[in-house]
Amino acid sequence: MRSRTLITVALVLFASYGVLADVRTEQKTQVQFGGMLGRVMNLFGGKAAREGITSTVLVKGDRKVTATDNTSQIIDLSEEKVYDLDLRRRAYKVTTFAEMRRQIEEAQRRAEDDARRQQERGSPEAAEGDQREVEVDFDVKNTGETRTINGFDTKQALVIITVREKGKTLDESGGLVLTSDMWLAPQQAALKEVEEFDRRYADKLYGGLAGVSADQMAMAVAMYPMLRQAMERLSAEGDKIEGTAILTTLTFDAVRSAEQVKSEAKDEAQPTTGRGIGGVLGGLARRARKPADEEPKQRTTFMSSTVEVLNVSTDVPADAVAVPPGFKESK
């Protein structure tokens, strides 16, 4: 499955804007994974995987273009189609939203099967952990810190979402922590256009839950079921955040219970035997650690996403969001 252009997770989550206008912006996006998956992506993904991708984004009406040096993608909400352009070969391929949804479902089924096999290698208690009832804590902190980023005067806000077993602390049950570190400028109307487009796209394609690429997000949600609940809570509480995010870093941490960490410290070679939510995340979090780590850690970052807005302007001609003349469709 070919990877999709990275969707701006943080921007999608906080979108709510009505009047559509033209906008052109340049932004840098980087997604990183922990453990072996991250090392493989860095090895084969080249400079883009290690340092991120700088892209130009244009929005005009129901069309959005995301362009890099060699590729370009056109999303058409009215047609419900995605055009992937190869600028070197002067060719493009069309994928419908329906086809993309099938790809997402297939990727998620594969990821769920893999997660199920991993659970079966552990204890029965671990397998039942994701069925337990959970609670979601939401906390917003305005740190008071300020920075000038790419000409924008910004202030820092932290959103911390904790998913844990109901009736237990994070230390007792383990769980998941999503941290959104945002540097916010005063409301930027032009950037709201990009946010609104991404929100409408996410609603049509993902049912309101935006991800990175289809296969990456499906795998992450399957391996960490609580991720969906954390993202949904972040979306629901988004109106508490004032301003436009110029630099956003989302960090996803798997947290194991204190009992689980103690058990692993005794015997790294044995499968995880902790009960509850921590049991589900334990083996996966352990594999996300670097081999050089001498002791098991209670918290492990398994994925992070950074989006930085470099500049913003308006005035987008119609031909800028169309397939260029002379390009041929590849079947």
Coordinates of C-alpha atoms in Angstrom, one line a residue:
M1 CA 0.0 0.0 0.0
R2 CA 1.5 3.3 -1.1
S3 CA 1.7 5.9 1.7
R4 CA -0.5 8.9 1.7
T5 CA 0.5 12.5 2.2
L6 CA 0.7 13.1 5.9
I7 CA -2.5 14.7 7.3
T8 CA -1.9 17.6 9.7
V9 CA -3.3 15.9 12.8
A10 CA -3.2 18.8 15.1
L11 CA -4.8 21.2 12.6
V12 CA -7.6 18.8 11.8
L13 CA -8.5 18.3 15.4
F14 CA -9.2 21.9 16.1
A15 CA -11.0 23.0 12.9
S16 CA -14.2 24.9 12.9
Y17 CA -14.6 27.6 10.3
G18 CA -17.2 28.6 7.7
V19 CA -16.4 30.9 4.8
L20 CA -14.0 29.4 2.3
A21 CA -11.3 31.4 0.7
D22 CA -8.0 30.8 -1.1
V23 CA -4.9 30.1 0.8
R24 CA -1.3 29.0 0.1
T25 CA 1.0 27.9 2.9
E26 CA 4.3 26.1 3.2
Q27 CA 4.8 23.7 6.1
K28 CA 7.1 21.0 7.4
T29 CA 5.8 17.7 8.6
Q30 CA 7.6 14.8 10.4
V31 CA 6.3 11.6 11.8
Q32 CA 8.6 9.4 13.9
F33 CA 8.0 5.9 15.4
G34 CA 9.8 4.3 18.3
G35 CA 11.6 1.0 18.4
M36 CA 12.4 -1.2 15.5
L37 CA 9.7 0.3 13.2
G38 CA 11.3 3.7 13.6
R39 CA 14.8 2.4 12.9
V40 CA 13.5 0.6 9.7
M41 CA 11.8 3.8 8.5
N42 CA 14.9 5.9 9.1
L43 CA 17.0 3.3 7.3
F44 CA 14.8 3.0 4.2
G45 CA 13.0 6.4 4.3
G46 CA 16.1 8.4 3.7
K47 CA 16.4 12.1 4.5
A48 CA 12.6 12.7 4.4
A49 CA 12.1 10.1 7.2
R50 CA 14.9 11.5 9.3
E51 CA 14.4 15.2 8.8
G52 CA 10.8 15.6 7.7
I53 CA 9.0 16.7 4.5
T54 CA 8.6 20.3 3.5
S55 CA 5.5 20.8 1.3
T56 CA 3.4 23.5 -0.2
V57 CA -0.3 23.4 0.5
L58 CA -2.9 25.2 -1.6
V59 CA -6.6 25.3 -0.9
K60 CA -9.2 26.6 -3.3
G61 CA -12.9 25.6 -2.9
D62 CA -13.3 21.9 -2.7
R63 CA -9.7 21.2 -3.8
K64 CA -6.5 21.0 -1.9
V65 CA -3.0 20.4 -3.3
T66 CA -0.1 19.2 -1.3
A67 CA 3.2 19.3 -3.3
T68 CA 6.8 18.3 -2.6
D69 CA 9.8 18.4 -5.0
N70 CA 8.8 15.3 -6.9
T71 CA 5.2 14.5 -6.1
S72 CA 1.9 16.3 -5.8
Q73 CA -1.5 15.2 -4.4
I74 CA -4.9 16.8 -5.3
I75 CA -7.8 16.0 -3.0
D76 CA -11.2 16.8 -4.5
L77 CA -14.0 16.7 -1.9
S78 CA -16.8 17.1 -4.4
E79 CA -15.6 14.3 -6.6
E80 CA -14.4 12.3 -3.6
K81 CA -11.2 11.5 -5.4
V82 CA -7.5 11.8 -4.7
Y83 CA -5.1 12.4 -7.6
D84 CA -1.5 11.4 -7.0
L85 CA 0.9 13.0 -9.4
D86 CA 4.4 11.9 -10.3
L87 CA 6.0 15.1 -11.5
R88 CA 9.0 13.4 -13.0
R89 CA 7.0 11.0 -15.2
R90 CA 4.2 13.5 -15.8
A91 CA 1.7 10.9 -14.8
Y92 CA -1.1 10.6 -12.2
K93 CA -3.2 8.0 -10.6
V94 CA -6.8 8.4 -9.3
T95 CA -8.1 6.8 -6.1
T96 CA -11.6 7.2 -4.9
F97 CA -12.5 7.8 -1.3
A98 CA -14.3 4.4 -1.3
E99 CA -11.2 2.7 -2.4
M100 CA -9.2 4.4 0.3
R101 CA -11.7 3.4 3.0
R102 CA -11.3 -0.2 1.9
Q103 CA -7.5 0.1 2.1
I104 CA -7.8 1.5 5.6
E105 CA -10.1 -1.3 6.7
E106 CA -7.8 -3.9 5.3
A107 CA -4.7 -2.3 6.9
Q108 CA -6.5 -2.2 10.2
R109 CA -7.6 -5.8 10.0
R110 CA -4.0 -6.8 9.3
A111 CA -2.8 -4.7 12.2
E112 CA -5.5 -6.2 14.6
D113 CA -4.5 -9.7 13.6
D114 CA -0.9 -8.9 14.3
A115 CA -1.8 -7.4 17.7
R116 CA -3.9 -10.4 18.5
R117 CA -1.1 -12.8 17.7
Q118 CA 1.2 -10.7 19.9
Q119 CA -1.3 -10.9 22.8
E120 CA -1.6 -14.7 22.3
R121 CA 2.1 -15.1 22.9
G122 CA 1.6 -13.4 26.3
S123 CA -0.7 -14.2 29.2
P124 CA -4.5 -14.5 29.1
E125 CA -4.7 -11.5 31.4
A126 CA -2.9 -9.4 28.8
A127 CA -5.4 -10.5 26.1
E128 CA -8.4 -9.3 28.2
G129 CA -6.8 -6.0 29.1
D130 CA -8.2 -3.9 26.1
Q131 CA -11.7 -5.0 27.1
R132 CA -11.6 -3.3 30.4
E133 CA -13.4 0.0 31.0
V134 CA -11.2 3.1 30.8
E135 CA -11.4 6.7 31.9
V136 CA -9.9 9.7 29.9
D137 CA -8.4 12.7 31.7
F138 CA -8.0 16.0 29.9
D139 CA -5.7 18.8 31.1
V140 CA -4.8 22.1 29.4
K141 CA -1.8 24.1 30.6
N142 CA -0.8 27.6 29.4
T143 CA 2.9 27.7 30.2
G144 CA 3.4 31.4 29.8
E145 CA 6.3 30.8 27.5
T146 CA 6.5 32.8 24.3
R147 CA 8.5 32.4 21.0
T148 CA 8.7 34.1 17.6
I149 CA 8.4 31.3 15.0
N150 CA 8.7 32.1 11.3
G151 CA 7.6 35.6 11.9
F152 CA 4.6 34.6 14.1
D153 CA 4.4 35.7 17.8
T154 CA 3.4 32.6 19.6
K155 CA 2.6 31.4 23.1
Q156 CA 2.9 27.8 24.4
A157 CA 0.0 25.6 25.4
L158 CA 0.1 22.0 26.5
V159 CA -2.8 19.6 26.2
I160 CA -2.3 16.3 28.1
I161 CA -4.7 13.4 27.7
T162 CA -4.4 10.3 29.8
V163 CA -6.2 7.1 29.2
R164 CA -6.2 4.6 32.1
E165 CA -8.2 1.8 33.6
K166 CA -11.3 3.0 35.4
G167 CA -10.9 3.3 39.1
K168 CA -7.1 3.1 39.0
T169 CA -4.2 5.5 38.7
L170 CA -1.9 5.5 35.6
D171 CA 0.8 4.1 37.8
E172 CA -1.4 1.2 38.9
S173 CA -2.9 0.2 35.6
G174 CA -0.6 1.6 32.9
G175 CA -2.2 3.2 29.9
L176 CA -1.6 5.8 27.3
V177 CA -0.6 9.5 27.4
L178 CA -1.1 11.9 24.4
T179 CA 0.7 15.2 24.8
S180 CA 0.0 18.1 22.3
D181 CA 2.7 20.8 22.6
M182 CA 1.4 23.8 20.7
W183 CA 2.9 27.2 19.9
L184 CA -0.2 29.4 19.2
A185 CA -0.4 32.6 17.3
P186 CA -3.4 34.9 17.3
Q187 CA -6.2 33.5 15.1
Q188 CA -5.0 33.2 11.5
A189 CA -8.0 33.3 9.2
A190 CA -6.0 31.9 6.2
L191 CA -4.8 28.9 8.1
K192 CA -8.3 28.2 9.2
E193 CA -9.1 27.5 5.6
V194 CA -6.6 24.6 5.6
E195 CA -8.0 23.4 8.9
E196 CA -11.5 23.5 7.7
F197 CA -10.7 21.6 4.5
D198 CA -8.8 18.9 6.5
R199 CA -11.7 18.6 8.9
R200 CA -14.2 18.0 6.0
Y201 CA -11.8 15.5 4.4
A202 CA -11.4 13.6 7.7
D203 CA -15.1 13.5 8.2
K204 CA -15.7 12.1 4.8
L205 CA -12.8 9.6 4.8
Y206 CA -12.1 8.6 8.4
G207 CA -15.4 9.5 10.1
G208 CA -13.7 12.4 12.0
L209 CA -10.6 10.6 13.1
A210 CA -7.6 11.9 11.1
G211 CA -4.3 10.0 11.0
V212 CA -1.0 10.1 9.3
S213 CA -1.1 7.6 6.5
A214 CA -3.9 5.0 6.2
D215 CA -1.6 2.1 7.1
Q216 CA 0.3 3.9 9.8
M217 CA -2.8 5.1 11.7
A218 CA -4.6 1.7 11.3
M219 CA -1.6 0.0 12.8
A220 CA -1.2 2.4 15.6
V221 CA -4.9 2.2 16.6
A222 CA -4.9 -1.6 16.4
M223 CA -1.7 -1.9 18.5
Y224 CA -2.9 0.8 20.9
P225 CA -6.8 0.7 21.0
M226 CA -6.8 3.6 23.5
L227 CA -5.3 5.9 20.9
R228 CA -8.7 6.4 19.3
Q229 CA -10.3 7.4 22.5
A230 CA -7.5 9.8 23.3
M231 CA -7.8 11.4 19.8
E232 CA -11.6 11.7 20.1
R233 CA -11.3 13.4 23.4
L234 CA -8.7 15.8 22.0
S235 CA -11.1 16.6 19.2
A236 CA -14.1 17.1 21.5
E237 CA -12.1 19.5 23.8
G238 CA -10.5 21.5 21.0
D239 CA -12.6 24.6 21.6
K240 CA -10.7 25.2 24.8
I241 CA -7.6 26.1 22.7
E242 CA -7.5 29.7 21.5
G243 CA -5.4 30.8 18.6
T244 CA -3.8 29.1 15.5
A245 CA -1.1 26.4 15.9
I246 CA 2.1 27.4 14.2
L247 CA 4.2 24.6 15.6
T248 CA 2.6 21.4 17.0
T249 CA 4.2 18.3 18.4
L250 CA 2.0 15.3 19.2
T251 CA 3.6 12.7 21.4
F252 CA 2.1 9.3 22.1
D253 CA 3.4 7.4 25.1
A254 CA 2.6 3.9 26.2
V255 CA 2.8 3.6 30.0
R256 CA 3.2 0.3 31.8
S257 CA 2.2 -0.3 35.4
A258 CA 4.8 -0.2 38.2
E259 CA 4.2 -4.0 38.8
Q260 CA 4.9 -4.7 35.1
V261 CA 8.2 -2.7 35.2
K262 CA 9.2 -4.5 38.3
S263 CA 8.5 -7.9 36.7
E264 CA 10.4 -7.1 33.6
A265 CA 13.4 -6.0 35.6
K266 CA 13.6 -9.5 37.1
D267 CA 13.5 -11.3 33.8
E268 CA 13.6 -9.5 30.5
A269 CA 13.4 -12.8 28.6
Q270 CA 9.9 -13.7 30.0
P271 CA 6.7 -12.5 28.3
T272 CA 4.7 -9.8 30.0
T273 CA 2.3 -11.1 32.6
G274 CA 0.8 -7.9 34.0
R275 CA -3.0 -7.6 34.1
G276 CA -5.2 -4.8 32.7
I277 CA -4.3 -2.1 30.3
G278 CA -0.6 -2.3 31.2
G279 CA -0.7 -5.9 30.1
V280 CA -1.8 -5.0 26.6
L281 CA 0.9 -2.3 26.2
G282 CA 3.7 -4.0 28.0
G283 CA 5.2 -6.2 25.4
L284 CA 4.8 -3.6 22.7
A285 CA 6.4 -0.9 24.8
R286 CA 9.2 -3.2 25.7
R287 CA 10.0 -3.8 22.0
A288 CA 9.9 -0.1 21.4
R289 CA 12.9 0.4 23.6
K290 CA 16.4 0.5 22.2
P291 CA 18.4 -2.6 22.7
A292 CA 21.0 -0.6 24.6
D293 CA 18.5 0.3 27.3
E294 CA 19.8 -1.4 30.5
E295 CA 16.5 -1.2 32.5
P296 CA 12.9 -1.4 31.5
K297 CA 11.2 2.0 31.5
Q298 CA 7.7 2.8 32.6
R299 CA 6.9 5.2 29.8
T300 CA 7.9 4.7 26.1
T301 CA 7.2 7.0 23.2
F302 CA 5.9 4.9 20.3
M303 CA 5.0 7.7 17.9
S304 CA 5.4 11.5 17.5
S305 CA 4.2 13.9 14.9
T306 CA 5.5 17.5 14.3
V307 CA 3.9 20.1 12.0
E308 CA 5.4 23.6 11.5
V309 CA 3.9 26.4 9.5
L310 CA 6.6 28.2 7.6
N311 CA 4.7 30.9 5.8
V312 CA 1.2 31.8 4.7
S313 CA -0.3 33.8 1.7
T314 CA -3.5 34.0 -0.3
D315 CA -4.4 34.2 -4.0
V316 CA -4.5 30.8 -5.6
P317 CA -5.3 30.6 -9.4
A318 CA -7.6 27.9 -10.6
D319 CA -5.0 26.1 -12.6
A320 CA -2.8 25.7 -9.5
V321 CA -5.2 23.1 -8.1
A322 CA -5.8 21.2 -11.4
V323 CA -3.9 18.3 -13.0
P324 CA -1.3 20.0 -15.2
P325 CA -1.7 19.8 -19.0
G326 CA 0.1 16.9 -20.7
F327 CA -0.1 14.6 -17.6
K328 CA -1.4 11.1 -18.4
E329 CA -3.5 8.9 -16.1
S330 CA -1.8 5.6 -15.0
K331 CA -4.2 2.7 -14.5

